[in-house]
Amino acid sequence: MPKILVIKFGALGDVVMATSLIKQIQRFHGDSEVFLITSPAFTSVFEHWDDLSVIAFSRKGFLETIRVLSWIRKSGFNRIYDLQSNDRTSVICAFSGVKERIGNHPRFPYTHHPADIWTGQCHIFERMLMVLESAGIHAESVPPLILSNDKEKAGVREWMNRHHLANGAFVILHAGASSAHPEKCWPYFLELAQVIDQSGHSVVWVGAETEARENRQRAETVGIDASNAFSITGLAELGRHACFAVTNDSGPMHILSASGIPVYAFFGPTNWLRSHAIGQREHVIIPPGLSSDIYHPETLDKIKVSGVVDILRTAGSL
């Protein structure tokens, strides 16, 4: 049986966006064994998938790169899809011993790739669709795929019952972002939460342990603190019961895009044209006066609560 390898180390949002690509690779190679290399932190994204062998390696380190190469060369793969396509994974592909190597750049070591040079000229997901097309896959733009099992679904319903949350009657807010990029945090989430609460929707604050203190403080005023309460797959399942979500440009933005709900996200310092959540382009919120088709960096404090409320009401979310 042929053996296919997919490489996608991270980051979180990129791994989530890649889920639909990986599923399409699986379908195209239905008669093959499909393996995925990713970072240890992201293996849980795929824990409920069928027919996918997930192998964890660290994203960094020379010795870890040697370990990856040794494992690949011993495994006898027929094709590699390098969905990371950075310097490290290019080296891995170059010394992999695998004949067919699919990647993002029109140069060695890739044998299949888009014809033009990647300069960030489009959304990265659109570019990855081109990468798959170069390998003979008729790729489609579909939302991310994050699956939950029955135990996880029951756990989310139990949590909702404990907090008296009805299906479709609450809004998920993620007010944090990467600690390395505090400029990506919109400063008026608490004021927006109060408006949402007054409209009759409950508010649920989500985030990692690093955001727990701020979320506890916000929940003292309005809403429920769900910091660190859910895994990646659990958060996607919680999202399936929500009315909508409002986030910064963050990992949870991408996770919740797999929930089938509107995910409104704030962009200003970062380029929404290249990194918005899949299927959520119409829900991007940018500072007033900026073009939705041309990126120009701007601070998020220019986006006022009243403007966001108008957007939510016009869309029928509030």
Coordinates of C-alpha atoms in Angstrom, one line a residue:
M1 CA 0.0 0.0 0.0
P2 CA 1.4 3.4 -0.9
K3 CA 2.4 5.7 2.0
I4 CA 1.7 9.5 2.0
L5 CA 3.2 12.0 4.4
V6 CA 1.8 15.4 5.3
I7 CA 3.9 17.9 7.2
K8 CA 2.2 20.7 9.2
F9 CA 4.0 21.8 12.4
G10 CA 2.0 24.9 13.3
A11 CA 1.1 27.5 14.4
L12 CA -2.4 26.7 15.9
G13 CA -4.4 28.7 13.4
D14 CA -2.4 27.4 10.5
V15 CA -2.9 23.8 11.6
V16 CA -6.7 24.4 12.0
M17 CA -6.9 25.9 8.5
A18 CA -4.9 22.9 7.1
T19 CA -7.5 20.4 8.4
S20 CA -9.7 20.6 5.3
L21 CA -6.6 20.4 3.1
I22 CA -5.5 17.2 4.9
K23 CA -9.0 15.7 4.6
Q24 CA -8.9 16.3 0.8
I25 CA -5.4 14.7 0.6
Q26 CA -6.8 11.7 2.5
R27 CA -9.7 11.4 0.0
F28 CA -7.4 11.7 -3.0
H29 CA -5.2 9.0 -1.7
G30 CA -8.0 6.7 -0.5
D31 CA -6.0 3.6 -1.3
S32 CA -2.9 4.8 0.7
E33 CA -1.8 5.0 4.3
V34 CA -1.7 8.7 5.2
F35 CA 0.6 10.0 8.0
L36 CA 0.8 13.5 9.5
I37 CA 3.7 15.1 11.2
T38 CA 2.7 18.0 13.5
S39 CA 3.8 19.6 16.8
P40 CA 2.9 17.8 20.1
A41 CA 0.6 20.7 21.1
F42 CA -1.6 20.1 18.0
T43 CA -2.1 16.3 17.9
S44 CA -5.4 16.7 19.7
V45 CA -6.9 18.5 16.7
F46 CA -6.8 15.1 14.9
E47 CA -7.6 12.8 17.8
H48 CA -11.1 11.9 16.5
W49 CA -10.0 11.4 12.8
D50 CA -10.2 8.0 11.1
D51 CA -7.4 6.6 8.9
L52 CA -4.8 9.2 9.8
S53 CA -1.6 8.3 11.7
V54 CA -0.4 11.4 13.6
I55 CA 3.2 11.6 14.6
A56 CA 4.5 14.4 16.9
F57 CA 7.9 16.1 16.6
S58 CA 9.0 19.4 18.0
R59 CA 9.0 22.4 15.7
K60 CA 12.6 23.4 16.6
G61 CA 16.0 22.1 17.1
F62 CA 18.8 20.6 15.0
L63 CA 18.7 17.2 16.7
E64 CA 14.9 17.0 16.3
T65 CA 15.3 17.7 12.6
I66 CA 17.7 14.8 12.4
R67 CA 15.1 12.6 14.2
V68 CA 12.4 13.6 11.8
L69 CA 14.6 12.9 8.8
S70 CA 15.7 9.5 10.2
W71 CA 12.1 8.5 10.7
I72 CA 11.0 9.6 7.3
R73 CA 13.8 7.8 5.5
K74 CA 13.1 4.6 7.3
S75 CA 9.3 4.8 6.6
G76 CA 9.4 4.5 2.8
F77 CA 7.0 7.2 1.8
N78 CA 5.9 7.7 -1.8
R79 CA 4.9 11.3 -1.6
I80 CA 5.3 14.3 0.8
Y81 CA 2.9 17.2 1.1
D82 CA 4.9 19.9 2.8
L83 CA 2.1 22.3 4.0
Q84 CA 4.6 24.2 6.1
S85 CA 7.1 24.9 3.4
N86 CA 9.6 26.9 5.5
D87 CA 13.4 26.6 5.6
R88 CA 13.4 23.7 8.0
T89 CA 10.8 21.6 6.2
S90 CA 12.4 22.4 2.8
V91 CA 15.6 20.8 4.2
I92 CA 13.6 17.8 5.5
C93 CA 12.1 17.3 2.1
A94 CA 15.5 17.7 0.3
F95 CA 17.1 14.9 2.4
S96 CA 14.0 12.8 2.8
G97 CA 14.7 10.3 0.0
V98 CA 11.1 10.7 -1.1
K99 CA 10.6 11.0 -4.9
E100 CA 7.5 13.2 -5.0
R101 CA 7.7 16.3 -2.9
I102 CA 4.8 18.9 -3.0
G103 CA 5.3 22.4 -1.6
N104 CA 4.7 26.1 -1.8
H105 CA 7.8 27.3 -3.6
P106 CA 8.8 26.9 -7.3
R107 CA 12.3 25.6 -6.5
F108 CA 14.2 22.6 -5.2
P109 CA 13.4 20.4 -3.4
Y110 CA 9.8 20.5 -4.6
T111 CA 8.8 18.4 -7.6
H112 CA 5.2 19.8 -7.6
H113 CA 4.4 23.4 -6.8
P114 CA 2.5 26.5 -8.0
A115 CA 4.2 28.2 -10.9
D116 CA 4.6 31.6 -9.4
I117 CA 6.8 32.7 -6.4
W118 CA 5.0 33.1 -3.1
T119 CA 5.2 36.7 -1.9
G120 CA 2.1 36.8 0.3
Q121 CA 0.0 37.9 -2.6
C122 CA -3.2 36.1 -1.4
H123 CA -4.6 34.4 1.6
I124 CA -2.4 31.5 2.7
F125 CA -5.3 29.1 2.4
E126 CA -5.9 30.0 -1.2
R127 CA -2.2 29.4 -1.8
M128 CA -2.4 26.0 -0.2
L129 CA -5.3 25.1 -2.5
M130 CA -2.9 25.9 -5.4
V131 CA -0.3 23.7 -3.9
L132 CA -2.8 20.8 -3.8
E133 CA -3.9 21.6 -7.4
S134 CA -0.2 21.3 -8.5
A135 CA -0.2 17.7 -7.2
G136 CA -3.4 16.8 -9.2
I137 CA -6.0 17.3 -6.4
H138 CA -9.1 19.2 -7.4
A139 CA -9.0 21.2 -4.1
E140 CA -12.1 23.0 -2.7
S141 CA -12.3 25.9 -0.3
V142 CA -14.2 24.4 2.6
P143 CA -14.2 25.3 6.4
P144 CA -11.8 23.6 8.8
L145 CA -12.7 20.2 10.2
I146 CA -12.5 19.7 14.0
L147 CA -14.3 16.6 15.2
S148 CA -15.7 15.7 18.6
N149 CA -16.6 12.3 20.0
D150 CA -19.7 11.4 22.1
K151 CA -17.9 11.9 25.4
E152 CA -16.8 15.4 24.5
K153 CA -20.2 16.3 23.2
A154 CA -21.8 15.1 26.5
G155 CA -19.2 17.1 28.5
V156 CA -20.0 20.3 26.6
R157 CA -23.7 19.8 27.2
E158 CA -23.1 19.1 30.9
W159 CA -21.0 22.3 31.2
M160 CA -23.8 24.3 29.5
N161 CA -26.4 22.9 31.8
R162 CA -24.3 23.7 34.8
H163 CA -24.1 27.3 33.7
H164 CA -27.8 27.4 32.6
L165 CA -26.9 28.1 28.9
A166 CA -29.5 27.3 26.3
N167 CA -28.5 26.1 22.8
G168 CA -28.0 29.2 20.6
A169 CA -28.6 31.7 23.4
F170 CA -25.0 32.6 24.2
V171 CA -22.1 34.4 22.6
I172 CA -18.5 33.3 22.8
L173 CA -15.9 36.1 23.3
H174 CA -12.2 35.7 23.0
A175 CA -10.5 38.9 24.1
G176 CA -6.9 37.7 24.1
A177 CA -4.2 37.0 21.5
S178 CA -0.6 35.8 21.4
S179 CA 1.4 37.3 24.3
A180 CA 4.0 38.3 21.7
H181 CA 1.4 40.5 19.9
P182 CA -0.7 42.5 22.4
E183 CA -1.5 45.0 19.6
K184 CA -3.9 42.4 18.3
C185 CA -6.2 42.8 21.3
W186 CA -9.2 45.0 20.8
P187 CA -9.6 47.1 24.0
Y188 CA -13.4 47.3 24.4
F189 CA -14.5 43.7 24.8
L190 CA -16.0 44.3 28.2
E191 CA -18.2 47.2 27.0
L192 CA -19.3 45.0 24.0
A193 CA -20.1 42.1 26.4
Q194 CA -22.4 44.4 28.4
V195 CA -24.4 45.3 25.3
I196 CA -24.6 41.7 24.3
D197 CA -25.8 40.7 27.8
Q198 CA -28.5 43.5 27.7
S199 CA -29.7 42.1 24.3
G200 CA -30.6 38.8 26.0
H201 CA -27.6 36.7 25.1
S202 CA -25.4 35.2 27.7
V203 CA -21.7 35.9 27.4
V204 CA -19.0 33.2 27.7
W205 CA -15.3 34.3 28.0
V206 CA -12.9 31.7 26.5
G207 CA -9.1 31.6 26.5
A208 CA -6.0 29.8 27.7
E209 CA -4.6 29.8 31.2
T210 CA -2.5 32.9 30.4
E211 CA -5.8 34.8 29.9
A212 CA -7.6 33.4 33.0
R213 CA -6.9 36.4 35.3
E214 CA -8.3 38.9 32.8
N215 CA -11.3 36.7 32.1
R216 CA -12.1 36.3 35.8
Q217 CA -12.1 40.0 36.2
R218 CA -14.4 40.5 33.1
A219 CA -16.7 37.8 34.4
E220 CA -17.1 39.7 37.7
T221 CA -18.9 42.4 35.6
V222 CA -20.7 40.2 33.0
G223 CA -20.6 36.7 31.6
I224 CA -19.1 33.3 32.5
D225 CA -15.4 32.6 32.7
A226 CA -14.6 29.5 30.7
S227 CA -10.8 30.0 30.7
N228 CA -8.9 26.8 30.1
A229 CA -12.2 24.9 30.4
F230 CA -12.1 23.3 26.9
S231 CA -9.6 21.5 24.7
I232 CA -9.2 22.6 21.1
T233 CA -11.9 20.1 20.0
G234 CA -14.1 21.0 23.0
L235 CA -14.0 24.6 22.1
A236 CA -15.1 23.8 18.6
E237 CA -18.0 21.7 20.0
L238 CA -19.0 24.6 22.4
G239 CA -19.0 26.9 19.4
R240 CA -21.6 24.6 17.7
H241 CA -24.1 25.6 20.4
A242 CA -23.3 29.3 20.4
C243 CA -25.2 32.0 18.5
F244 CA -22.0 33.6 17.3
A245 CA -18.5 34.5 18.4
V246 CA -16.4 37.7 18.6
T247 CA -12.6 37.4 18.7
N248 CA -9.3 39.0 18.0
D249 CA -7.0 37.6 15.3
S250 CA -6.1 34.5 17.2
G251 CA -6.1 30.7 17.4
P252 CA -9.6 30.5 18.8
M253 CA -10.8 32.6 15.9
H254 CA -9.8 29.7 13.6
I255 CA -11.0 27.0 15.9
L256 CA -14.5 28.5 16.1
S257 CA -14.6 28.8 12.3
A258 CA -15.0 25.1 12.4
S259 CA -18.2 25.4 14.4
G260 CA -20.5 26.6 11.7
I261 CA -21.3 30.0 13.3
P262 CA -20.5 33.6 12.4
V263 CA -17.1 34.5 13.9
Y264 CA -16.6 38.2 13.9
A265 CA -12.9 39.1 14.2
F266 CA -11.0 42.3 14.7
F267 CA -8.1 43.2 12.3
G268 CA -6.0 46.3 12.1
P269 CA -2.3 45.7 12.9
T270 CA -2.5 42.4 10.9
N271 CA -3.5 41.7 7.4
W272 CA -7.0 40.3 7.2
L273 CA -6.6 39.6 3.4
R274 CA -4.0 37.0 4.2
S275 CA -5.1 35.5 7.5
H276 CA -8.8 35.8 8.2
A277 CA -10.6 32.6 9.3
I278 CA -11.8 30.4 6.5
G279 CA -15.4 31.1 5.5
Q280 CA -15.5 34.2 7.6
R281 CA -14.3 36.9 5.3
E282 CA -17.6 38.8 5.6
H283 CA -17.3 38.9 9.4
V284 CA -13.9 40.7 9.5
I285 CA -14.2 44.0 11.4
I286 CA -11.6 46.6 10.5
P287 CA -11.1 50.2 11.6
P288 CA -13.5 52.7 9.9
G289 CA -12.3 54.3 6.7
L290 CA -10.1 51.4 5.6
S291 CA -10.7 49.5 2.4
S292 CA -11.8 45.9 2.8
D293 CA -9.8 45.0 -0.3
I294 CA -6.5 46.8 0.5
Y295 CA -4.5 46.2 3.6
H296 CA -3.3 49.2 5.6
P297 CA -2.1 48.7 9.2
E298 CA -4.1 50.6 11.8
T299 CA -4.6 50.3 15.6
L300 CA -7.7 48.5 16.9
D301 CA -8.7 51.3 19.3
K302 CA -10.1 53.1 16.2
I303 CA -12.9 50.5 16.2
K304 CA -15.6 51.7 18.6
V305 CA -18.2 49.6 20.4
S306 CA -21.1 51.5 18.7
G307 CA -19.7 50.5 15.3
V308 CA -19.4 46.9 16.2
V309 CA -23.0 46.8 17.6
D310 CA -24.2 48.3 14.3
I311 CA -22.4 45.5 12.4
L312 CA -23.9 42.8 14.6
R313 CA -27.4 44.2 14.3
T314 CA -27.1 44.7 10.5
A315 CA -26.1 41.1 10.1
G316 CA -29.0 39.9 12.3
S317 CA -26.8 38.5 15.0
L318 CA -28.1 40.9 17.7

